[in-house]
Tab-separated table of C-alpha atoms in Angstrom:
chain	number	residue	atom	x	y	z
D	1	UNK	CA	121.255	152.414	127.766
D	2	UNK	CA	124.255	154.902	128.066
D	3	UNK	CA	127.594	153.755	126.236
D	4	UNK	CA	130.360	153.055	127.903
D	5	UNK	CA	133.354	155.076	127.098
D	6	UNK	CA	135.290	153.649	124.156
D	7	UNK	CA	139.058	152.640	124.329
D	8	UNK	CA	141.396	155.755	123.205
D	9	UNK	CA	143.934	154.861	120.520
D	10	UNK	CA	146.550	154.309	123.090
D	11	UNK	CA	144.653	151.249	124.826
D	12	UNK	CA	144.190	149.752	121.342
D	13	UNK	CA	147.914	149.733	120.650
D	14	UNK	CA	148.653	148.610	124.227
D	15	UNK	CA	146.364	146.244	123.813
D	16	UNK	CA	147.937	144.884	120.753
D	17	UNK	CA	151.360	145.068	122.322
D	18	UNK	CA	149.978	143.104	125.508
D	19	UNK	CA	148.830	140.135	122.726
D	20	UNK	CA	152.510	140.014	121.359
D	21	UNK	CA	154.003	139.930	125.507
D	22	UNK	CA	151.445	137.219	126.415
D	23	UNK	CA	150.749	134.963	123.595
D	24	UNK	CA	153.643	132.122	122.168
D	25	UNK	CA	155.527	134.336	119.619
D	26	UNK	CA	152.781	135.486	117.750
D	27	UNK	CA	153.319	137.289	114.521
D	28	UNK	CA	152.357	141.271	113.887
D	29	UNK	CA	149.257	139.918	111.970
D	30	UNK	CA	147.860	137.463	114.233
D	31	UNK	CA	147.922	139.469	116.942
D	32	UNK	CA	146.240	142.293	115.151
D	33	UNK	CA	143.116	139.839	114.383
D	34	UNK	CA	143.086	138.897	117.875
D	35	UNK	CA	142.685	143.030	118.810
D	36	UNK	CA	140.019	143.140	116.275
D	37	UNK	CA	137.959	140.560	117.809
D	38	UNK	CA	138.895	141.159	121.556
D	39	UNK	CA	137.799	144.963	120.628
D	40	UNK	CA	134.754	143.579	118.705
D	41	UNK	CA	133.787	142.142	122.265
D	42	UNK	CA	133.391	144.983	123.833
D	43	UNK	CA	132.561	146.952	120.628
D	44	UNK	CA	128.808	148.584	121.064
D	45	UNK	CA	128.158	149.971	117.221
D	46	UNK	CA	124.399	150.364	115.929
D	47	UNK	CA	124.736	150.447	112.434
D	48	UNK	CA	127.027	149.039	110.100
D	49	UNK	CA	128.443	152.706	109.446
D	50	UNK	CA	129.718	152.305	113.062
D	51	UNK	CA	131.124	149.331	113.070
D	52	UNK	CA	132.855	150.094	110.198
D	53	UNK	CA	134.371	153.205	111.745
D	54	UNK	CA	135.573	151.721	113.988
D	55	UNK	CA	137.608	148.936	112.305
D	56	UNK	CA	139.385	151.951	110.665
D	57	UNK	CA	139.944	153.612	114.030
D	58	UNK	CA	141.855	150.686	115.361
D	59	UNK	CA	143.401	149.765	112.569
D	60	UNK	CA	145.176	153.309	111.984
D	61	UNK	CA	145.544	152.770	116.134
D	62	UNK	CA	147.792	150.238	115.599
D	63	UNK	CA	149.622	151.733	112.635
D	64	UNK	CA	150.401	154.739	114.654
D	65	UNK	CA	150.735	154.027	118.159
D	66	UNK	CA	152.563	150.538	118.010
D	67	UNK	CA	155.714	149.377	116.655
D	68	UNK	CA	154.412	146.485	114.971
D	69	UNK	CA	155.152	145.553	111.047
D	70	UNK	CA	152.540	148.342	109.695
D	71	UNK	CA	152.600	145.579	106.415
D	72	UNK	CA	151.500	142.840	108.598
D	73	UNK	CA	148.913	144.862	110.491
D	74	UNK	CA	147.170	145.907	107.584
D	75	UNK	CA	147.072	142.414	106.014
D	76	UNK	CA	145.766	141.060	108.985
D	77	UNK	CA	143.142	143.895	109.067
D	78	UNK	CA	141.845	143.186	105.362
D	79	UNK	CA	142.146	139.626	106.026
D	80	UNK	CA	140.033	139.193	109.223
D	81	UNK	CA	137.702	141.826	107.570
D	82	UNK	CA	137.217	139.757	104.581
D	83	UNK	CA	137.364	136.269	106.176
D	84	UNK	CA	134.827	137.867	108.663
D	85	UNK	CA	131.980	139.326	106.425
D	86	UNK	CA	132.359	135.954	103.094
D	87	UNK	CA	129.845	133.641	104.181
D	88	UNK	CA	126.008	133.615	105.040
D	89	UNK	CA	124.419	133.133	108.229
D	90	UNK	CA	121.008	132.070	108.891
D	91	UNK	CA	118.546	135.098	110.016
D	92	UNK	CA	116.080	134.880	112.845
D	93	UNK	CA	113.023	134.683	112.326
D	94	UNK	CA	110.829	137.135	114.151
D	95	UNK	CA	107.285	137.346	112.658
D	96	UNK	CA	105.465	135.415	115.290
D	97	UNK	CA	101.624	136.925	115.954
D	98	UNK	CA	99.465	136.559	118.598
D	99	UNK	CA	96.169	134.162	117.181
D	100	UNK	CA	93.686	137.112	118.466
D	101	UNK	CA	95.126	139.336	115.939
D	102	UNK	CA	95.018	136.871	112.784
D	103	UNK	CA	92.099	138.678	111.535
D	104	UNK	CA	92.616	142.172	112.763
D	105	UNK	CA	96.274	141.496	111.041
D	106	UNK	CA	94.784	140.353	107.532
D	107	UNK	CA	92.997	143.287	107.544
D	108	UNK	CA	95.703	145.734	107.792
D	109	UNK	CA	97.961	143.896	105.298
D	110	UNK	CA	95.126	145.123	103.069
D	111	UNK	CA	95.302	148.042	104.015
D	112	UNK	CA	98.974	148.588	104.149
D	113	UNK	CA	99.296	147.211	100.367
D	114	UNK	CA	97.573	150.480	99.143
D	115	UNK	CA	99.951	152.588	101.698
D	116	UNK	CA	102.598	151.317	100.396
D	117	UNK	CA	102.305	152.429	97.060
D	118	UNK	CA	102.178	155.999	98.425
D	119	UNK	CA	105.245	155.284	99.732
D	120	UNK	CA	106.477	155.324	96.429
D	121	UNK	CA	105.162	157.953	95.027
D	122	UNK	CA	106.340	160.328	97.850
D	123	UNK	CA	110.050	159.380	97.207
D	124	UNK	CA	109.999	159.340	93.205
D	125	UNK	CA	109.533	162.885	93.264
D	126	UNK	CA	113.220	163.064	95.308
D	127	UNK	CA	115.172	161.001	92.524
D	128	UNK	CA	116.903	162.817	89.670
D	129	UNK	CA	118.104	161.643	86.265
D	130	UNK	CA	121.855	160.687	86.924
D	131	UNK	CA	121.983	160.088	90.680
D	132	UNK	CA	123.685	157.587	92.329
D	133	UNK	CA	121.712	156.213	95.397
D	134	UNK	CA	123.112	153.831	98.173
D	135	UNK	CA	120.702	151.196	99.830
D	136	UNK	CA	121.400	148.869	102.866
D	137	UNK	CA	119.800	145.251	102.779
D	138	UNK	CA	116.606	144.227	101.057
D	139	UNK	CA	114.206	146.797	101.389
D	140	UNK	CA	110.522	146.101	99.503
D	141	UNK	CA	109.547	150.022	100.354
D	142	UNK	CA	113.230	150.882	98.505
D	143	UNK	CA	112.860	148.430	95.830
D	144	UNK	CA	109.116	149.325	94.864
D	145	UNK	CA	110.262	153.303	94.825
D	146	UNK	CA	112.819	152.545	93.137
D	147	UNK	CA	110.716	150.452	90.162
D	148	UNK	CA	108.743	153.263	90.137
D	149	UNK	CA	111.321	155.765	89.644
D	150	UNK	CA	112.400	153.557	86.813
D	151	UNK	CA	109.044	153.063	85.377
D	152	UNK	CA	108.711	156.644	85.029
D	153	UNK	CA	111.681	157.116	83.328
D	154	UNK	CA	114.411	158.243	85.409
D	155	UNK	CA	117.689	157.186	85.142
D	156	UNK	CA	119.918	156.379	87.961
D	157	UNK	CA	122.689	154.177	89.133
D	158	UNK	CA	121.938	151.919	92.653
D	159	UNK	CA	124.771	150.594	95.271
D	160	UNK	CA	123.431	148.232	97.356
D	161	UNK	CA	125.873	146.706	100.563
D	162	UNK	CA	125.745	143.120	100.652
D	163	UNK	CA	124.629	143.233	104.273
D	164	UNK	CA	126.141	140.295	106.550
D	165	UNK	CA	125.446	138.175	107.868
D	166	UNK	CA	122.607	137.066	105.796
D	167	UNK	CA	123.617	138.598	102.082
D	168	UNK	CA	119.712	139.960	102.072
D	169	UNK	CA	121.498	142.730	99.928
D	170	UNK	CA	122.864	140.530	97.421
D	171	UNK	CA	119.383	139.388	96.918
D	172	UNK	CA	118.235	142.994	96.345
D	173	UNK	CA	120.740	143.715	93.834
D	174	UNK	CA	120.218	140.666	92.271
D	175	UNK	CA	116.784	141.728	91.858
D	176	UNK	CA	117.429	145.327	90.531
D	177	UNK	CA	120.211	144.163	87.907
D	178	UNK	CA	116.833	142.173	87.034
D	179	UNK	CA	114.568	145.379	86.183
D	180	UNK	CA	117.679	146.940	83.997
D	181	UNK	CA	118.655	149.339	86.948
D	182	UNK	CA	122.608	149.775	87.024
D	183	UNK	CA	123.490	148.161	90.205
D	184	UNK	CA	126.594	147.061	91.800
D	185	UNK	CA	126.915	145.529	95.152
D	186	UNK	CA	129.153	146.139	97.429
D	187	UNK	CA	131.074	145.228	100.927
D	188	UNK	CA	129.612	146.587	103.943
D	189	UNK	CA	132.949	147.731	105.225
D	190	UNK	CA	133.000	149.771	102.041
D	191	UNK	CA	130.165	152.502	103.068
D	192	UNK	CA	133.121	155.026	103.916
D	193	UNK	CA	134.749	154.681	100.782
D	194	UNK	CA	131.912	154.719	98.485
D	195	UNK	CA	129.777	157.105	100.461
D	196	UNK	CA	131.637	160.208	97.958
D	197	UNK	CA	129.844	158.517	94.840
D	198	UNK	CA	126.861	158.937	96.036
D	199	UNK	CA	123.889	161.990	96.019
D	200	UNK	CA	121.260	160.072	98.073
D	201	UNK	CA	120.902	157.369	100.508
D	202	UNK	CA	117.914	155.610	100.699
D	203	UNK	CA	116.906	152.747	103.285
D	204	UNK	CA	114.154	150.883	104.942
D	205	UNK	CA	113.215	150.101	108.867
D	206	UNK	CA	112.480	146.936	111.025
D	207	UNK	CA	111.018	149.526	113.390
D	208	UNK	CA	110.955	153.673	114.084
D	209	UNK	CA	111.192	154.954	117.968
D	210	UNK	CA	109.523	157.752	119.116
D	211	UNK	CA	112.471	160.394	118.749
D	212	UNK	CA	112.576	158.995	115.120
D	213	UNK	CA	115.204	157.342	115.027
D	214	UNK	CA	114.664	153.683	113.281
D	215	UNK	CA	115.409	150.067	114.363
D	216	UNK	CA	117.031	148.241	111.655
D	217	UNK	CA	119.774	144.786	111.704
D	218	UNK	CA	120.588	143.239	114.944
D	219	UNK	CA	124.457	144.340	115.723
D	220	UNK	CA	124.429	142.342	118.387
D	221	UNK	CA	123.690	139.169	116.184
D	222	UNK	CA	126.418	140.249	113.864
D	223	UNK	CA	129.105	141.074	115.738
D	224	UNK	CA	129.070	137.965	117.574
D	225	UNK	CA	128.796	136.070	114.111
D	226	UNK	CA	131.946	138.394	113.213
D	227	UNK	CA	134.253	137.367	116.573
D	228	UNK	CA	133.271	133.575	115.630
D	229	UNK	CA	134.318	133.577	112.192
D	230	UNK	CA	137.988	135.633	113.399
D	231	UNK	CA	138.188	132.557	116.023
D	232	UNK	CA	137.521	129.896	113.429
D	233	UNK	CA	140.072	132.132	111.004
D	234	UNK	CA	142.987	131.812	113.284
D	235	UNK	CA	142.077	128.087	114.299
D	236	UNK	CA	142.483	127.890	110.557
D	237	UNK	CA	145.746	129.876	110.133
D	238	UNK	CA	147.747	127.661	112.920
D	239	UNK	CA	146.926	124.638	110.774
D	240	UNK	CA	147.803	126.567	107.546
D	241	UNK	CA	151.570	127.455	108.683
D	242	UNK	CA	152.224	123.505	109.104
D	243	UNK	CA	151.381	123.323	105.253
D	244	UNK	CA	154.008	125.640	104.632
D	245	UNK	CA	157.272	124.124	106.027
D	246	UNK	CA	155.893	120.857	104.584
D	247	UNK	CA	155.812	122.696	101.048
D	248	UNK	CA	159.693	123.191	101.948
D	249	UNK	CA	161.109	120.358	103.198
D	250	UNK	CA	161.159	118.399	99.705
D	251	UNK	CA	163.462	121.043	98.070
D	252	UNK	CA	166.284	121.205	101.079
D	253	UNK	CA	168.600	117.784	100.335
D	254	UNK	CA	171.617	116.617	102.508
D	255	UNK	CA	174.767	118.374	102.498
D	256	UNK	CA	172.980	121.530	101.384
D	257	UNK	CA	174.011	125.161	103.176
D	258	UNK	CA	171.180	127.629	103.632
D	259	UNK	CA	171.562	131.116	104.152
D	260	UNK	CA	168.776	133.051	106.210
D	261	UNK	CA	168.125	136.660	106.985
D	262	UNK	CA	167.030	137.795	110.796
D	263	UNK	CA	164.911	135.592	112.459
D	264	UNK	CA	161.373	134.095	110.747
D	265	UNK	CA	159.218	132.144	112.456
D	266	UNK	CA	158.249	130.403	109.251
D	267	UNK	CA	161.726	129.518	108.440
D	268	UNK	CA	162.740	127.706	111.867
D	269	UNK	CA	159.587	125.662	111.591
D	270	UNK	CA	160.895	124.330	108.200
D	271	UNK	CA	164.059	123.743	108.972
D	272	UNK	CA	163.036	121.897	112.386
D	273	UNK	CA	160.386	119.954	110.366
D	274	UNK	CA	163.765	118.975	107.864
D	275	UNK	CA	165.749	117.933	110.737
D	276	UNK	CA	163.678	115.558	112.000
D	277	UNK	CA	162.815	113.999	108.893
D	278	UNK	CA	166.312	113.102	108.817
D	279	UNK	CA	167.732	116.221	106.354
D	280	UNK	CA	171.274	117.292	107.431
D	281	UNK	CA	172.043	120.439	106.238
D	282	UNK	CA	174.443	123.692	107.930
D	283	UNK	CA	172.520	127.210	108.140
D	284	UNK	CA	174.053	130.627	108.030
D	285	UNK	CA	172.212	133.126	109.563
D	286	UNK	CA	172.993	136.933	109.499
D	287	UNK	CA	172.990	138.681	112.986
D	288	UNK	CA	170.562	141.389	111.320
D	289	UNK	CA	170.981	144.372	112.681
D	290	UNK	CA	169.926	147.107	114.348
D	291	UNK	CA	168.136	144.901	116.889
D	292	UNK	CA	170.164	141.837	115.811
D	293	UNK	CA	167.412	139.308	115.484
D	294	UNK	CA	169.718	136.647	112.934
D	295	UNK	CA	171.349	136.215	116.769
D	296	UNK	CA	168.717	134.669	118.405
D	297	UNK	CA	167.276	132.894	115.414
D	298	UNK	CA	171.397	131.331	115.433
D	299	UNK	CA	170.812	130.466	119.048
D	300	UNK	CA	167.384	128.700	118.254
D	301	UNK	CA	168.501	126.391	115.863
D	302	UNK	CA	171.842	125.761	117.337
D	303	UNK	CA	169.889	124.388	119.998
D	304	UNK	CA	167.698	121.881	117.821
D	305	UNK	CA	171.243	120.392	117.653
D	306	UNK	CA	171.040	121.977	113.537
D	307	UNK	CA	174.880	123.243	112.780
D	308	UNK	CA	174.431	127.257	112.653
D	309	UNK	CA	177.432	129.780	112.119
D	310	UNK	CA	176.043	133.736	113.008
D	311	UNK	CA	177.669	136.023	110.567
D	312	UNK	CA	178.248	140.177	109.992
D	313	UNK	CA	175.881	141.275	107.660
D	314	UNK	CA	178.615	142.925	105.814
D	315	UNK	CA	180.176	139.045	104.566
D	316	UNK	CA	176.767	138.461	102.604
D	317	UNK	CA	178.675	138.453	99.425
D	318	UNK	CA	181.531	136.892	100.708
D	319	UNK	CA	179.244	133.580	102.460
D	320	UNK	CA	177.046	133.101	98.913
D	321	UNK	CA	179.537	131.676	97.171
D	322	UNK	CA	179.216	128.909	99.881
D	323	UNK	CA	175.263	128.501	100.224
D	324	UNK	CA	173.401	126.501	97.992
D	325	UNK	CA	169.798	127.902	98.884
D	326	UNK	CA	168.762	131.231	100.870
D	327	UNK	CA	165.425	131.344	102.873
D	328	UNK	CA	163.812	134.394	104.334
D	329	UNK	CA	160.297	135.503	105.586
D	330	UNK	CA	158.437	138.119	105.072
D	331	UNK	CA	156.463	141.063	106.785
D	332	UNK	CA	154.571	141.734	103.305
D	333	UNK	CA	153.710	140.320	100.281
D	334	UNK	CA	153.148	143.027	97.571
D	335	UNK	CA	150.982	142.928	93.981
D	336	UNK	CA	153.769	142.180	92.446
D	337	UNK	CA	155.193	139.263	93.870
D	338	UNK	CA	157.988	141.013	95.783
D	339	UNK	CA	158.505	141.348	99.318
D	340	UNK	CA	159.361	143.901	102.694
D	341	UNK	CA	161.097	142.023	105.022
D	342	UNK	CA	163.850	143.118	107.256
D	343	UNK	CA	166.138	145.832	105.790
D	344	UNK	CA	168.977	144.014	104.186
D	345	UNK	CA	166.673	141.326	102.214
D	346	UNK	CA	167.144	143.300	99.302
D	347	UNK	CA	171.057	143.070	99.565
D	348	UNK	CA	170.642	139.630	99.846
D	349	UNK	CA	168.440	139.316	96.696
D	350	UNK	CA	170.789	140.644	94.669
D	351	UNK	CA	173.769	138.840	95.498
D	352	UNK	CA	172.213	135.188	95.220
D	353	UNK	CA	171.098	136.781	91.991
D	354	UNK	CA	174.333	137.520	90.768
D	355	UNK	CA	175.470	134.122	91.705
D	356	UNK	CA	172.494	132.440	90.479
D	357	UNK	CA	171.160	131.138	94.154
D	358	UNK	CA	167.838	130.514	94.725
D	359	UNK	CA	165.677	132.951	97.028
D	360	UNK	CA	162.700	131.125	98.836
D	361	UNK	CA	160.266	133.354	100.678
D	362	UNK	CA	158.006	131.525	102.992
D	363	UNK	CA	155.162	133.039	104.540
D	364	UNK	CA	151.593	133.146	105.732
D	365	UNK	CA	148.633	134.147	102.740
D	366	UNK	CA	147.742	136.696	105.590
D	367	UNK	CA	150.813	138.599	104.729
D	368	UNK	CA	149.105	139.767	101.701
D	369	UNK	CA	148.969	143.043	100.866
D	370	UNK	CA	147.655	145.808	98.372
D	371	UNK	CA	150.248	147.799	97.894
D	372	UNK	CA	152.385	148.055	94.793
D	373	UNK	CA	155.804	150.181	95.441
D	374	UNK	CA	158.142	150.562	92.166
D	375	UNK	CA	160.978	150.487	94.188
D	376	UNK	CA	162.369	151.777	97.762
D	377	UNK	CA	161.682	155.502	97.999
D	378	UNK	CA	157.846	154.339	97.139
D	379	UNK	CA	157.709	151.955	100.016
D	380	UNK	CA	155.219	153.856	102.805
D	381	UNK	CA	157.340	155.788	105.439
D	382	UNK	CA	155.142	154.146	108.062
D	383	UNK	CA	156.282	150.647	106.932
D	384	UNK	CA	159.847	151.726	107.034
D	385	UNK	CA	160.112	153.350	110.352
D	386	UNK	CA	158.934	152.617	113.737
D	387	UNK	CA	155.888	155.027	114.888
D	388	UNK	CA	158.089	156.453	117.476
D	389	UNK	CA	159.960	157.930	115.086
D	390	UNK	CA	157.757	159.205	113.006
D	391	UNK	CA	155.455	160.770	115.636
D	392	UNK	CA	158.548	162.868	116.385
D	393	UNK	CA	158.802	166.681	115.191
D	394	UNK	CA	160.969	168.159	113.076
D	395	UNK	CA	162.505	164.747	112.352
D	396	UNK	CA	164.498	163.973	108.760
D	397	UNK	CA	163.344	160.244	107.699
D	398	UNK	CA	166.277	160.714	105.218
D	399	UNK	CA	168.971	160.042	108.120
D	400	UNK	CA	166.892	157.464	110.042
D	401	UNK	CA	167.953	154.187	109.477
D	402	UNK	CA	164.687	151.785	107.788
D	403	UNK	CA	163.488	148.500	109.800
D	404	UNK	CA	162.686	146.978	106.229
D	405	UNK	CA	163.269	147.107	102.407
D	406	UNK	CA	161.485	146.484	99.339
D	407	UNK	CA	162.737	143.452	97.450
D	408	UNK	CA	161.578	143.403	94.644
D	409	UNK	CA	159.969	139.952	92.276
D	410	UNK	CA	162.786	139.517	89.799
D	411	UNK	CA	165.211	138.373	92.771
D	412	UNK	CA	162.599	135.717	94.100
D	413	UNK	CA	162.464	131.767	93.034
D	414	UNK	CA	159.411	130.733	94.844
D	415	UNK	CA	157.168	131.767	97.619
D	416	UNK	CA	156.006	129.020	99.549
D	417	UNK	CA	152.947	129.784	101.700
D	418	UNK	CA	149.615	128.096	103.594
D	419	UNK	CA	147.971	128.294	99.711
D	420	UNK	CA	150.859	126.362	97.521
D	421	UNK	CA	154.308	126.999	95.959
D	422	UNK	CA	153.628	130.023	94.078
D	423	UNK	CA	155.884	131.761	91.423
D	424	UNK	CA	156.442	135.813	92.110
D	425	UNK	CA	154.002	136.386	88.805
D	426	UNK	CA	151.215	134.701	90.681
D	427	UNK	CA	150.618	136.689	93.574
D	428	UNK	CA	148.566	139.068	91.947
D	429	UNK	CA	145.819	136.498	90.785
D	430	UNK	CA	146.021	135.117	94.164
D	431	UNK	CA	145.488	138.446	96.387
D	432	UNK	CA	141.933	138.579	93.974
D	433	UNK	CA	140.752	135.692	94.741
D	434	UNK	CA	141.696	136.321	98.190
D	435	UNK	CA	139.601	139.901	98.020
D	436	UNK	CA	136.433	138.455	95.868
């Protein structure tokens, strides 16, 4: 069956844009795990190779042709990819025989059992002391060669891909480790990346055509398995946020001032949820410019009936005298513990520093990135400018003005997110756990 043609990088972004216009104020991440799995829809990869091509393909889609948060886009990515491809999924079973060919079939097996070993023997030849070989799956032809290879005392290293959805690779690694063959097992999204490691590539077939090509996992059964799991994940996600304004609510008391930066989703909900739990509480908000975001985010809460005053960004250090707390968002949440948010954050951070006011950061664990910048000039020029800038020629980043800053850990109380009030210093532990 011919293909059809596959989106250019230009329908992926507008695609992604068309997300943020239709759905209720969606964040950069969300709606880049609702392009995945839309795309994964329509997606028509063969192998896992493929698939994983692709991913890459719309993810650097979106961090080129849109002017979404490149930090939240590539959280969302790694999260959706991860959430998508941790847990097991029962395989189908598709050994059924006709009865008339019980016999005929024993038969053969008998046969085959003395083929197989030939199998072995053929490849052996092929594998050198100090290779590296990469296997897909459980293969018994692969595993058997490979015992063989061993028995006869070649040395080698084996990468096997854990193969979703039923982990048959973790079982074949499992059972190499078991003979004293270095193995390590890895994600299937990973192929690209370890693919330079390796000298040889060695894998088995459900079935062989008559071009010889080979039949091997279902895609179809996997992708769909993939767009479910995304689905469940945001389900998830929507209840997650709730956990987060509730994490806040028991450290903003009555009377208190609150200073916020631009205009986070995360922050409104937790200052609604206050309000009508009875906190009473004034809120400075900064217009945050260029695109003056703080404005709307003032005309939001003012609104929910919550007393807001709008102020210049350039009275930060003149208002902290008067706040008592400072909340923010965030488009990223770094190794470190420290943030990118909207340029100015770190201006912020350092004044309620000085005056020794707490800096809450709420967000989403989504947000989570791996990326570990030292301070501003190592912060990615795609996260600091939009991608119409940067697709222009001749252009000198140095006198464009940046969409967000780097602020970094030592300016930042708490960061209260869908996993628990976490201290700066615990981020790192948590983005492994999020990865394993």
């Amino acid at each position: 069956m011919r293909k059809t043609q596959r989106m250019t990088d230009e329908d992926i972004a507008k695609h992604f844009v068309e997300v943020l216009r239709t759905e209720k104020d969606p964040s950069d991440a969300i709606a880049a795990i609702k392009t995945v799995i839309k795309l994964l829809e329509s997606d028509e990869s063969e192998t896992f190779l493929e698939l994983s091509r692709e991913l890459n393909r719309w993810e650097n889609a979106l961090r080129s042709h849109s002017e979404g948060s490149v930090a939240s886009i590539i959280s969302g990515f790694e999260q959706i990819q991860q959430h998508m491809t941790k847990k097991d999924m029962d395989r189908t079973d598709m050994s059924k025989c006709r009865k008339f060919m019980i016999e005929r079939g024993k038969s053969y097996l008998v046969e085959m059992e003395h083929r197989k070993c030939r199998i072995a023997e053929e490849l052996t030849s092929h594998i050198a002391d100090g290779m590296s070989i990469l296997t897909h799956s459980r293969s018994k032809n692969v595993f058997r060669a490979l015992k063989l290879a061993m028995q006869r005392g070649k040395r080698f290293k084996v990468y096997v891909t854990e193969s979703m959805p039923d982990k048959s690779g973790h079982r074949m690694a499992r059972e190499l480790t078991e003979l004293g063959i270095p193995t390590t097992e890895i994600l299937d999204a990973s192929i690209g990346y370890i693919m330079e490691k390796v000298d040889l590539v060695l894998v088995g077939a459900e079935g062989v055509v008559e071009n010889g090509g080979i039949i091997n996992k279902d895609m179809s059964k996997c992708r769909k398995f993939m767009i479910e799991r995304g689905k469940s994940y945001l389900v998830e996600m929507e209840h997650r946020k709730c956990r987060i304004a509730e994490e806040l609510t028991s450290h903003i008391a009555d009377g208190m001032s609150i200073l916020t930066h631009s205009r986070s989703k995360n922050v409104f909900r937790a200052l609604k949820l206050a309000m009508q739990r009875g906190k009473r509480f004034k809120v400075y908000v900064t217009e945050s410019m260029p695109d003056k975001s703080g404005h709307r985010m003032a005309s939001e809460l003012t609104e929910l009936g919550i007393p807001t005053t709008e102020i210049l960004d350039a009275s930060i250090g003149y208002i902290m005298e008067k706040v008592d707390l400072v909340l923010v968002g965030a488009e990223g949440v770094v190794e470190n513990g420290g943030i990118i948010n909207k340029v100015g954050t770190y201006g912020i951070g350092l004044v309620a520093k000085a005056l020794k006011k707490p800096v809450y950061v709420l967000c989403e664990s989504f947000k989570f990135v791996r990326l570990y910048p030292l301070n501003q000039s190592e912060l990615p020029a795609e996260f600091k400018y939009p991608a119409s800038v940067l697709k222009k020629s001749g252009v000198n980043l140095e006198e464009e003005h940046p969409l967000v800053d780097y602020t970094p850990p030592h300016l930042i109380t708490f960061l209260f997110t869908d996993l628990g009030t976490l201290v700066p210093s615990a981020v790192s532990d948590t983005l492994i756990k999020l990865y394993l």
